[in-house]
Coordinates of C-alpha atoms in Angstrom, one line a residue:
Chain W
M17 CA 12.6 -20.0 15.5
L18 CA 12.5 -22.7 12.8
G19 CA 14.0 -20.3 10.3
Y20 CA 16.9 -19.6 12.6
A21 CA 17.5 -23.4 13.1
L22 CA 17.5 -23.9 9.4
R23 CA 19.9 -21.0 8.8
R24 CA 22.3 -22.5 11.4
L25 CA 21.9 -25.9 9.7
L26 CA 22.9 -24.4 6.4
L27 CA 25.9 -22.7 8.0
A28 CA 26.9 -26.1 9.4
L29 CA 27.0 -27.8 6.1
P30 CA 30.2 -26.2 4.8
L31 CA 31.8 -27.0 8.2
L32 CA 30.9 -30.7 7.7
L33 CA 32.5 -30.6 4.3
G34 CA 35.5 -28.9 6.0
I35 CA 35.8 -31.7 8.5
T36 CA 36.1 -34.2 5.7
F37 CA 38.7 -32.0 3.9
V38 CA 40.9 -31.6 7.0
S39 CA 40.7 -35.3 7.6
F40 CA 41.6 -35.9 4.0
V41 CA 44.7 -33.6 4.4
V42 CA 45.7 -35.6 7.6
I43 CA 45.8 -38.8 5.6
H44 CA 48.3 -37.3 3.3
L45 CA 50.7 -36.5 6.1
A46 CA 51.9 -40.0 5.9
P47 CA 55.4 -40.2 4.5
G48 CA 55.1 -41.2 0.8
E49 CA 57.8 -43.7 0.2
P50 CA 57.6 -47.2 1.8
A51 CA 61.3 -47.5 1.7
E52 CA 62.0 -44.5 3.9
V53 CA 60.0 -46.1 6.7
Q54 CA 62.3 -48.4 8.6
T55 CA 61.7 -47.8 12.2
G56 CA 58.2 -49.2 12.7
D57 CA 58.7 -48.6 16.4
L58 CA 55.0 -48.3 17.2
S59 CA 53.3 -50.6 14.7
I60 CA 52.4 -54.2 15.2
Q61 CA 52.7 -55.1 11.6
S62 CA 55.3 -54.1 9.0
D63 CA 55.0 -50.6 7.7
A64 CA 55.4 -51.6 4.1
Q65 CA 52.3 -53.8 4.4
A66 CA 50.4 -51.0 6.2
R67 CA 51.4 -48.6 3.5
Q68 CA 50.1 -51.0 0.8
L69 CA 46.8 -51.3 2.7
L70 CA 46.7 -47.5 3.1
R71 CA 47.2 -47.0 -0.6
E72 CA 44.4 -49.4 -1.5
T73 CA 42.0 -48.1 1.2
Y74 CA 42.4 -44.5 0.2
D75 CA 43.2 -44.8 -3.5
L76 CA 46.5 -43.1 -2.9
D77 CA 47.7 -44.0 -6.4
K78 CA 44.9 -41.9 -8.1
P79 CA 45.0 -38.1 -8.7
L80 CA 44.1 -36.0 -5.7
H81 CA 40.7 -34.9 -6.8
V82 CA 39.7 -38.5 -7.5
Q83 CA 40.9 -39.5 -4.1
Y84 CA 38.9 -36.8 -2.4
A85 CA 35.8 -37.6 -4.4
R86 CA 36.0 -41.3 -3.5
W87 CA 36.8 -40.5 0.1
L88 CA 33.6 -38.3 0.2
A89 CA 31.5 -40.9 -1.6
R90 CA 32.5 -43.5 1.0
L91 CA 31.8 -41.1 3.9
V92 CA 28.4 -40.4 2.6
R93 CA 27.7 -44.1 2.7
L94 CA 29.2 -44.2 6.2
D95 CA 31.8 -46.6 4.8
F96 CA 35.0 -46.1 6.8
G97 CA 36.7 -49.2 5.4
K98 CA 38.0 -52.1 7.4
S99 CA 40.3 -52.0 10.4
F100 CA 44.0 -52.8 9.7
S101 CA 44.2 -54.9 12.9
P102 CA 44.1 -58.7 12.5
D103 CA 40.3 -58.9 13.1
A104 CA 39.8 -56.7 10.0
R105 CA 36.3 -55.7 11.1
P106 CA 34.4 -52.8 9.5
V107 CA 35.4 -49.6 11.2
L108 CA 31.8 -48.4 11.6
Q109 CA 31.1 -51.6 13.6
K110 CA 34.0 -51.0 15.9
I111 CA 33.1 -47.4 16.6
G112 CA 29.4 -48.3 17.0
E113 CA 30.3 -50.6 19.9
R114 CA 32.2 -47.8 21.7
L115 CA 30.3 -44.7 20.9
P116 CA 27.5 -45.3 23.5
V117 CA 30.0 -45.7 26.3
T118 CA 31.7 -42.4 25.5
L119 CA 28.4 -40.6 25.0
F120 CA 27.0 -42.0 28.2
L121 CA 30.0 -40.8 30.2
N122 CA 30.1 -37.4 28.6
I123 CA 26.4 -36.8 29.3
I124 CA 26.8 -37.7 32.9
E125 CA 29.9 -35.5 33.2
M126 CA 28.0 -32.6 31.7
L127 CA 25.1 -33.1 34.1
V128 CA 27.5 -33.3 37.1
I129 CA 29.4 -30.2 36.0
V130 CA 26.3 -28.1 35.4
G131 CA 24.6 -29.4 38.5
L132 CA 27.5 -28.4 40.8
A133 CA 28.9 -25.4 39.0
V134 CA 25.7 -23.4 38.9
P135 CA 25.1 -23.5 42.7
I136 CA 28.8 -22.9 43.4
G137 CA 28.9 -20.0 41.0
V138 CA 25.8 -18.4 42.3
L139 CA 26.8 -18.8 45.9
S140 CA 30.3 -17.3 45.4
A141 CA 28.8 -14.4 43.4
T142 CA 26.2 -13.5 45.9
R143 CA 28.7 -13.8 48.7
Q144 CA 31.6 -12.1 46.9
Y145 CA 34.8 -12.0 48.9
S146 CA 33.4 -14.3 51.6
L147 CA 35.3 -17.3 52.8
F148 CA 33.3 -19.6 50.5
D149 CA 34.2 -17.3 47.5
K150 CA 37.9 -17.3 48.4
V151 CA 38.0 -21.1 48.8
T152 CA 36.3 -21.6 45.4
T153 CA 38.6 -19.2 43.8
V154 CA 41.6 -21.2 45.0
F155 CA 39.9 -24.3 43.8
V156 CA 39.4 -22.8 40.4
F157 CA 43.0 -21.9 39.9
V158 CA 44.2 -25.3 41.1
G159 CA 41.5 -27.0 39.0
F160 CA 42.7 -25.2 35.9
A161 CA 46.3 -26.2 36.5
T162 CA 45.8 -29.9 37.5
P163 CA 46.6 -32.3 34.7
D164 CA 43.7 -34.8 34.6
F165 CA 45.9 -37.8 34.2
W166 CA 47.8 -36.8 37.3
L167 CA 44.7 -36.4 39.3
A168 CA 43.6 -39.8 38.0
L169 CA 46.9 -41.4 39.2
L170 CA 46.6 -39.8 42.6
L171 CA 43.1 -41.0 43.1
M172 CA 44.0 -44.5 41.9
I173 CA 46.8 -44.6 44.4
L174 CA 44.6 -43.3 47.2
F175 CA 41.3 -45.0 46.7
G176 CA 42.4 -48.0 44.6
V177 CA 45.8 -49.1 46.0
Q178 CA 46.0 -47.7 49.5
L179 CA 42.4 -47.8 50.7
G180 CA 41.1 -50.4 48.3
W181 CA 37.7 -48.8 48.2
L182 CA 37.1 -48.3 44.5
P183 CA 38.0 -50.3 41.4
I184 CA 40.5 -48.6 39.1
S185 CA 39.9 -50.1 35.7
G186 CA 37.2 -51.0 33.3
L187 CA 33.5 -50.7 33.8
R188 CA 32.8 -54.1 35.4
S189 CA 34.5 -56.4 37.8
L190 CA 35.8 -59.8 36.5
N191 CA 33.1 -61.7 38.4
W192 CA 30.3 -59.4 37.1
E193 CA 28.3 -62.2 35.5
Y194 CA 28.0 -64.0 38.8
L195 CA 26.6 -61.0 40.7
S196 CA 22.9 -60.5 41.4
F197 CA 21.2 -57.7 39.4
W198 CA 21.5 -55.1 42.2
R199 CA 25.1 -56.0 42.9
Q200 CA 25.8 -55.6 39.2
Q201 CA 24.4 -52.0 39.2
W202 CA 26.4 -51.2 42.4
D203 CA 29.5 -52.6 40.8
F204 CA 29.0 -50.5 37.7
L205 CA 28.5 -47.4 39.8
G206 CA 31.6 -48.0 41.7
H207 CA 33.6 -48.2 38.5
L208 CA 32.1 -44.9 37.4
V209 CA 33.1 -42.8 40.4
L210 CA 36.8 -42.2 39.7
P211 CA 36.5 -41.6 35.9
I212 CA 33.6 -39.1 36.4
L213 CA 35.4 -37.4 39.2
V214 CA 38.5 -36.9 37.1
A215 CA 36.7 -35.9 34.0
T216 CA 34.5 -33.3 35.7
F217 CA 37.3 -31.7 37.9
G218 CA 38.7 -29.2 35.3
G219 CA 35.4 -28.4 33.7
L220 CA 33.8 -27.8 37.1
A221 CA 36.5 -25.2 37.9
G222 CA 35.9 -23.4 34.6
F223 CA 32.2 -23.4 34.8
S224 CA 31.8 -22.3 38.4
R225 CA 34.1 -19.4 37.4
Y226 CA 32.0 -18.4 34.4
M227 CA 28.8 -18.8 36.4
R228 CA 30.2 -16.5 39.1
Q229 CA 31.3 -13.9 36.5
S230 CA 28.0 -14.0 34.7
M231 CA 26.0 -13.7 38.0
L232 CA 28.1 -10.8 39.2
E233 CA 27.3 -8.9 36.0
V234 CA 23.6 -9.6 36.2
V235 CA 23.2 -8.7 39.8
R236 CA 24.4 -5.2 39.0
Q237 CA 21.6 -4.6 36.5
D238 CA 18.7 -2.2 37.0
Y239 CA 16.0 -4.8 36.8
I240 CA 17.5 -6.6 39.8
Q241 CA 17.4 -3.3 41.7
S242 CA 13.7 -2.9 40.8
A243 CA 13.0 -6.5 41.8
R244 CA 14.5 -5.8 45.2
A245 CA 12.8 -2.4 45.4
K246 CA 9.4 -3.8 44.9
G247 CA 10.0 -5.9 48.0
L248 CA 10.7 -9.4 46.6
A249 CA 12.5 -11.8 48.9
E250 CA 16.2 -12.2 48.1
P251 CA 16.0 -15.9 47.2
I252 CA 13.4 -15.0 44.6
V253 CA 15.4 -12.1 43.2
I254 CA 18.5 -14.3 42.9
G255 CA 16.9 -17.6 42.1
K256 CA 14.4 -16.4 39.6
H257 CA 15.2 -13.0 38.2
A258 CA 19.0 -13.1 38.2
L259 CA 19.7 -16.8 37.7
R260 CA 17.7 -17.0 34.5
N261 CA 19.7 -14.2 32.8
A262 CA 23.0 -15.3 34.3
L263 CA 22.5 -18.8 32.8
L264 CA 22.3 -17.5 29.2
P265 CA 26.0 -17.0 28.5
V266 CA 26.8 -20.2 30.3
V267 CA 24.8 -22.1 27.7
T268 CA 27.0 -20.9 24.9
I269 CA 30.2 -21.7 26.9
L270 CA 28.7 -25.2 27.5
G271 CA 28.5 -25.6 23.7
L272 CA 32.0 -24.3 23.1
S273 CA 33.5 -26.5 25.7
L274 CA 32.1 -29.7 24.2
P275 CA 35.2 -30.5 22.1
G276 CA 37.3 -30.2 25.2
L277 CA 35.1 -32.5 27.2
I278 CA 35.0 -35.1 24.4
G279 CA 38.8 -34.8 23.9
G280 CA 39.3 -35.4 27.6
S281 CA 37.7 -38.8 27.1
I282 CA 40.9 -39.9 25.5
I283 CA 42.9 -39.5 28.7
V284 CA 40.3 -40.7 31.1
E285 CA 39.3 -43.7 29.1
S286 CA 42.8 -44.9 28.5
I287 CA 43.8 -44.5 32.2
F288 CA 40.8 -46.3 33.5
A289 CA 40.7 -48.8 30.7
I290 CA 37.1 -47.9 29.7
P291 CA 36.1 -49.3 26.3
G292 CA 35.0 -46.1 24.6
M293 CA 36.0 -44.0 21.6
G294 CA 39.0 -42.4 23.4
Q295 CA 40.6 -45.8 24.2
L296 CA 39.9 -47.0 20.7
M297 CA 41.6 -43.9 19.3
V298 CA 44.8 -44.5 21.4
Q299 CA 44.9 -48.2 20.5
A300 CA 44.5 -47.3 16.9
V301 CA 47.3 -44.8 17.0
F302 CA 49.6 -47.3 18.5
E303 CA 48.7 -49.9 16.0
R304 CA 48.8 -47.4 13.1
D305 CA 45.2 -48.5 12.3
Y306 CA 44.6 -45.6 9.9
P307 CA 41.0 -46.4 8.9
V308 CA 39.9 -46.5 12.6
I309 CA 41.8 -43.3 13.3
M310 CA 40.1 -41.5 10.4
G311 CA 36.7 -42.9 11.2
N312 CA 37.1 -41.7 14.8
L313 CA 38.2 -38.3 13.8
V314 CA 35.3 -37.8 11.3
I315 CA 32.7 -39.1 13.6
V316 CA 33.8 -37.3 16.8
S317 CA 34.1 -34.0 15.0
T318 CA 30.8 -34.4 13.3
L319 CA 29.1 -35.2 16.6
T320 CA 30.7 -32.1 18.1
L321 CA 29.4 -30.0 15.2
V322 CA 25.9 -31.4 15.8
A323 CA 26.1 -30.8 19.5
N324 CA 27.2 -27.2 18.9
L325 CA 24.3 -26.7 16.6
V326 CA 21.9 -28.0 19.2
A327 CA 23.5 -25.7 21.8
D328 CA 23.1 -22.7 19.4
V329 CA 19.5 -23.4 18.6
T330 CA 18.7 -24.0 22.3
Y331 CA 20.4 -20.7 23.1
S332 CA 18.2 -18.9 20.5
F333 CA 15.2 -20.5 22.1
V334 CA 16.0 -19.2 25.6
D335 CA 17.2 -15.9 24.4
P336 CA 15.1 -14.4 21.5
R337 CA 17.6 -11.5 21.1
I338 CA 19.9 -13.8 19.3
R339 CA 17.4 -14.7 16.6
V340 CA 16.6 -11.1 15.9
G341 CA 20.3 -10.2 15.9
A342 CA 21.1 -13.0 13.5
R343 CA 18.7 -11.6 10.9
R344 CA 20.6 -8.3 11.0
G345 CA 23.6 -10.3 9.7
R346 CA 25.9 -11.8 12.3
R347 CA 29.6 -10.9 12.1
Chain C
M15 CA 54.3 -14.1 42.5
G16 CA 53.6 -16.3 39.4
G17 CA 56.4 -14.4 37.7
V18 CA 59.0 -15.4 40.4
V19 CA 58.2 -19.1 40.1
V20 CA 58.3 -18.9 36.3
V21 CA 61.7 -17.3 36.4
C22 CA 62.9 -19.9 38.8
L23 CA 61.6 -22.7 36.6
V24 CA 63.4 -21.3 33.5
L25 CA 66.6 -21.0 35.5
L26 CA 66.3 -24.6 36.8
A27 CA 65.7 -25.8 33.3
L28 CA 68.6 -23.9 31.8
L29 CA 70.9 -25.0 34.6
A30 CA 69.8 -28.6 34.6
P31 CA 73.1 -30.0 33.4
V32 CA 74.9 -28.1 36.3
I33 CA 72.6 -28.8 39.2
A34 CA 71.2 -32.3 38.3
P35 CA 72.8 -34.6 40.9
W36 CA 72.9 -37.6 38.5
N37 CA 73.0 -38.3 34.8
P38 CA 69.2 -38.5 34.0
N39 CA 69.7 -41.5 31.6
R40 CA 72.1 -43.5 33.7
P41 CA 70.5 -46.7 34.9
D42 CA 71.5 -48.4 38.1
I43 CA 70.2 -51.9 38.6
Q44 CA 70.9 -51.9 42.3
K45 CA 68.6 -49.0 42.9
I46 CA 65.4 -50.0 41.0
L47 CA 62.4 -48.1 42.3
D48 CA 64.1 -46.8 45.5
G49 CA 62.1 -44.4 47.5
P50 CA 63.2 -40.9 48.2
S51 CA 66.5 -40.9 50.1
N52 CA 69.5 -38.6 50.6
A53 CA 71.2 -39.8 47.5
H54 CA 68.1 -39.6 45.4
P55 CA 65.8 -37.0 47.0
L56 CA 62.8 -37.9 44.8
G57 CA 63.6 -41.6 44.5
T58 CA 64.5 -43.7 41.4
D59 CA 62.5 -45.2 38.6
Q60 CA 62.2 -48.7 37.1
L61 CA 65.7 -48.5 35.6
G62 CA 67.2 -47.0 38.7
R63 CA 67.5 -43.6 37.2
D64 CA 67.3 -40.5 39.4
V65 CA 63.9 -38.9 39.3
L66 CA 65.0 -35.5 40.4
S67 CA 67.5 -35.3 37.6
R68 CA 65.0 -36.6 35.1
M69 CA 62.5 -34.0 36.2
L70 CA 65.1 -31.2 35.8
Y71 CA 65.8 -32.3 32.2
G72 CA 62.0 -32.8 31.7
A73 CA 61.5 -29.1 32.6
R74 CA 63.6 -28.2 29.6
V75 CA 61.3 -30.2 27.3
S76 CA 58.2 -28.7 28.8
L77 CA 59.3 -25.2 28.6
A78 CA 60.7 -25.6 25.1
V79 CA 57.5 -27.1 23.9
G80 CA 55.5 -24.4 25.7
F81 CA 57.5 -21.5 24.2
V82 CA 58.0 -22.8 20.6
S83 CA 54.4 -24.1 20.1
V84 CA 52.9 -20.9 21.4
G85 CA 55.3 -19.0 19.2
I86 CA 54.1 -20.9 16.2
A87 CA 50.4 -20.5 17.2
S88 CA 50.8 -16.8 17.8
L89 CA 52.5 -16.2 14.5
I90 CA 49.8 -17.9 12.6
G91 CA 47.1 -16.3 14.8
V92 CA 48.5 -12.8 14.4
V93 CA 49.0 -13.1 10.6
L94 CA 45.6 -14.6 9.9
G95 CA 43.8 -12.4 12.5
S96 CA 45.4 -9.2 11.0
L97 CA 44.5 -10.3 7.4
A98 CA 40.9 -11.0 8.5
G99 CA 40.5 -7.9 10.6
Y100 CA 42.2 -5.4 8.2
N101 CA 40.8 -6.6 5.0
G102 CA 37.3 -7.6 6.1
G103 CA 34.9 -8.9 3.4
L104 CA 35.7 -12.2 1.7
V105 CA 39.1 -12.7 3.2
D106 CA 37.6 -12.2 6.7
G107 CA 34.8 -14.6 5.9
A108 CA 37.1 -17.3 4.7
I109 CA 39.6 -17.0 7.6
M110 CA 36.8 -16.9 10.2
R111 CA 35.2 -20.0 8.7
L112 CA 38.6 -21.7 8.9
V113 CA 38.7 -20.8 12.6
D114 CA 35.2 -22.2 13.1
L115 CA 36.2 -25.4 11.3
M116 CA 39.3 -25.9 13.5
L117 CA 37.3 -25.3 16.6
V118 CA 34.9 -28.1 15.7
F119 CA 37.6 -30.7 16.1
P120 CA 38.2 -32.1 19.6
R121 CA 41.8 -31.0 19.7
F122 CA 43.2 -34.2 21.3
F123 CA 41.6 -36.4 18.6
L124 CA 43.1 -34.2 15.9
L125 CA 46.5 -34.2 17.6
L126 CA 46.5 -38.0 17.9
A127 CA 45.4 -38.5 14.3
V128 CA 48.1 -36.2 13.0
L129 CA 50.7 -37.8 15.3
A130 CA 49.7 -41.3 14.1
F131 CA 50.9 -40.4 10.6
L132 CA 54.1 -38.6 11.7
R133 CA 57.0 -39.8 13.7
P134 CA 56.6 -38.6 17.2
S135 CA 59.5 -36.3 18.2
I136 CA 59.8 -33.1 20.1
W137 CA 59.8 -31.1 16.9
T138 CA 56.6 -32.7 15.5
I139 CA 54.9 -32.2 18.9
M140 CA 55.8 -28.5 18.9
A141 CA 54.6 -28.1 15.4
V142 CA 51.4 -30.0 15.8
I143 CA 50.4 -28.2 19.1
G144 CA 51.2 -24.9 17.5
L145 CA 49.2 -25.6 14.3
T146 CA 46.1 -26.7 16.2
G147 CA 46.2 -23.8 18.8
W148 CA 46.2 -20.5 16.8
M149 CA 42.4 -19.9 16.7
G150 CA 42.1 -18.0 19.9
V151 CA 44.8 -15.6 19.0
A152 CA 43.4 -15.1 15.5
R153 CA 40.0 -14.1 16.9
L154 CA 41.6 -11.8 19.5
V155 CA 43.7 -10.0 16.9
R156 CA 40.8 -9.7 14.5
A157 CA 38.6 -8.2 17.1
E158 CA 41.3 -5.6 18.0
F159 CA 41.8 -4.8 14.4
L160 CA 38.1 -4.2 13.8
A161 CA 38.1 -1.7 16.6
L162 CA 41.4 0.0 15.8
K163 CA 41.0 0.4 12.1
E164 CA 38.2 2.9 12.7
R165 CA 40.4 5.1 14.9
E166 CA 41.7 8.5 13.7
F167 CA 45.3 7.6 13.6
V168 CA 44.7 4.8 11.2
I169 CA 42.4 6.7 9.0
W170 CA 45.0 9.5 8.9
S171 CA 47.8 7.2 7.8
Q172 CA 45.5 5.9 5.1
A173 CA 44.8 9.5 4.0
V174 CA 48.5 10.3 3.7
G175 CA 48.9 7.2 1.5
A176 CA 50.8 4.8 3.7
S177 CA 50.8 1.2 2.4
G178 CA 48.5 -1.4 3.9
F179 CA 51.4 -3.4 5.2
R180 CA 53.0 -0.3 6.9
I181 CA 49.7 0.7 8.5
V182 CA 49.2 -2.8 9.9
W183 CA 52.8 -3.3 11.0
R184 CA 53.6 0.1 12.4
H185 CA 50.3 1.5 13.6
I186 CA 47.7 -1.2 14.3
L187 CA 49.7 -4.2 15.4
P188 CA 51.6 -2.5 18.2
N189 CA 48.3 -1.3 19.7
A190 CA 46.8 -4.8 19.3
M191 CA 49.6 -6.7 21.1
A192 CA 48.4 -6.4 24.7
P193 CA 45.7 -9.1 24.6
V194 CA 48.0 -11.2 22.4
L195 CA 50.7 -11.1 25.1
V196 CA 48.2 -12.2 27.7
A197 CA 46.9 -15.0 25.4
M198 CA 50.5 -16.1 24.8
T199 CA 51.3 -16.2 28.5
L200 CA 48.1 -18.3 29.1
G201 CA 48.8 -20.4 26.1
I202 CA 52.2 -21.7 27.4
P203 CA 50.7 -23.6 30.3
A204 CA 48.0 -25.0 28.0
A205 CA 50.7 -26.3 25.7
I206 CA 52.6 -27.7 28.5
L207 CA 49.5 -29.6 29.7
T208 CA 48.9 -30.9 26.2
E209 CA 52.5 -32.1 25.7
S210 CA 52.5 -33.8 29.1
G211 CA 49.2 -35.4 28.3
L212 CA 50.5 -36.7 25.0
S213 CA 53.8 -37.9 26.6
F214 CA 51.7 -39.6 29.3
L215 CA 49.9 -41.6 26.7
G216 CA 53.3 -42.6 25.2
L217 CA 52.6 -40.6 22.1
G218 CA 54.6 -37.5 22.9
V219 CA 58.3 -37.1 23.3
Q220 CA 59.8 -40.6 23.2
P221 CA 61.9 -42.3 25.9
P222 CA 64.7 -42.2 26.9
H223 CA 64.2 -38.4 26.8
A224 CA 62.8 -37.5 30.1
T225 CA 59.6 -35.4 30.2
W226 CA 57.2 -34.9 33.1
G227 CA 54.5 -36.7 31.1
N228 CA 56.5 -39.8 30.4
I229 CA 57.8 -40.1 33.9
L230 CA 54.2 -40.1 35.0
N231 CA 53.5 -42.8 32.4
E232 CA 56.1 -44.9 34.1
G233 CA 54.5 -44.0 37.4
K234 CA 51.3 -45.5 36.2
D235 CA 53.0 -48.8 35.6
A236 CA 54.6 -48.8 39.1
I237 CA 51.4 -47.4 40.8
E238 CA 51.5 -50.0 43.5
I239 CA 55.1 -49.6 44.6
G240 CA 56.5 -46.3 43.4
W241 CA 54.1 -43.5 44.4
W242 CA 57.0 -40.9 44.1
L243 CA 57.1 -41.5 40.4
S244 CA 53.5 -40.4 40.1
V245 CA 53.4 -37.6 42.7
Y246 CA 56.4 -35.3 42.0
P247 CA 56.3 -34.8 38.2
G248 CA 52.6 -34.0 38.4
L249 CA 53.3 -31.6 41.2
A250 CA 55.8 -29.9 38.9
I251 CA 53.3 -29.6 36.1
L252 CA 50.7 -28.2 38.5
L253 CA 53.1 -25.6 39.9
T254 CA 54.3 -24.6 36.5
V255 CA 50.8 -24.2 35.0
L256 CA 49.5 -22.4 38.1
S257 CA 52.3 -19.9 38.1
Y258 CA 52.0 -19.2 34.3
N259 CA 48.3 -18.7 34.8
L260 CA 48.8 -16.3 37.7
L261 CA 51.5 -14.5 35.7
G262 CA 49.1 -14.2 32.7
E263 CA 46.3 -12.8 34.9
G264 CA 48.8 -10.4 36.4
I265 CA 50.0 -9.1 33.0
R266 CA 46.4 -8.7 32.0
D267 CA 45.5 -6.6 35.0
A268 CA 48.6 -4.5 34.6
L269 CA 48.2 -3.9 30.9
D270 CA 44.6 -3.0 30.8
P271 CA 41.9 -3.6 33.4
R272 CA 39.3 -3.5 30.6
L273 CA 40.7 -6.8 29.3
R274 CA 39.7 -8.7 32.4
Q275 CA 36.6 -10.0 30.8
S276 CA 37.2 -9.9 27.0
A277 CA 40.5 -11.9 27.0
A278 CA 39.1 -14.5 29.3
R279 CA 36.4 -15.4 26.8
F280 CA 39.0 -16.3 24.2
V281 CA 41.4 -18.2 26.2
S282 CA 39.9 -21.5 27.0
R283 CA 41.5 -24.6 28.4
A284 CA 43.5 -26.8 26.0
R285 CA 41.9 -29.9 24.5

């Protein structure tokens, strides 16, 4: 078990280095000559000035290998430089303020998705071709095809503008400080409803589909037949014998879908004006705040890598076959 | 059924200049944010431009981005997947590590980071979506190659001394194309969703060019008065993506029922 975890960790190290390398390449996409940049359509400050800052921050006047070495050395010290925006605060500090918000939302989304998709998938698999199964199948196809930002707009029009039931931006009302403690919690929850709903919609469709598929495969296995044959009640056969095995592949897919979920934060956070990493990223792109962009990219992908690692190790914990298989040389 | 809608959409996009009732970029200050009417079936936007016409022209952008970026992604995916699958060993290891690496990046963050350094235009969008979306195809092709290169007809060609390129191009690749075709069909709607998401954020195709995403972006600003700006372009995206997905599933079932499960595992949602 521990050996497997260590092996996975070792395999992850080159990936970590790869992340820094890809990010390093991205920096060099910037057009080289200050003179050729005239438009400046998106930036709040002059491009020439930004380019000067860029050159200083990333040592662009040095040879490539020196640049990369310095970039790595800074990353190891978690030094992402200072923001180009007028406040010029350290990038790490800016990200630190926003990371917890994004993590919090993504963890809740994950719990909601798993909490709903598992029962939906199991129900539609055990009642294949029933009305419930057909309805969820339609939901899955529509869910896959619905752009999340559009869903967000529709919900905002319906619940925010027309009905006026739910707040449509931020995480707190303007008068938050003057509310009592419980009112504050209630207010916070109200602000969470729409973003969570939007962020979980697409994922829910996918997961209930995988869950259904996985359950359908397991239910056909011999050991389910024997469980039934020895007279176990159907809920025990399904809930205990089948469900445990059907959940296994879903754990892997959960890990694989993490980048998507985190990437989705960009849209959700910028529509609902939630002060998280996604919103910071969009702002930084508009302001051409390169150090913040690069810091965001490195931190978000490193977090994804770590989360994948955790998912892998968890998977090997629940399914010992993986550990044994790994020793026989995977791929 | 999906196929019929897809064909209709392509026709609508191609014929946009003929059937669009108004010039998509002609403002009319007397008709700012007019609701749907006979003259403007889907209403007008903040500048008094006809939403229906803008959406017809937007369809061209969406479809062009979908086709071109998936073309780029498939080309890279097929080349790298073939190299990895046919050669095995060190080449395979290196390419598959690259795939793993690209999959660690949340795609939207990577897209935004790259776009921040480049000028956003329809060409950069196509290139960037293509360059960040080839990993699924590469894995698929590699898996097909691993299975096919053990088959008799390949071993026989090797025995009679055919060159590696010839074997790959004439014998293995044609047999490996079925899942790639399915992945491409399912990749187009994913690319369309990605493009409209970027345009919605204001980082995709730039105004005054109409795209479904940036009409929705304007809809967000007029959320309290102009619901039609938000509803119709989104509906168009939904319909397009849905019909491509149905078409993809249809092709998959028609080509090879065995693929039902294996292809689904590689084609995940964009972002």
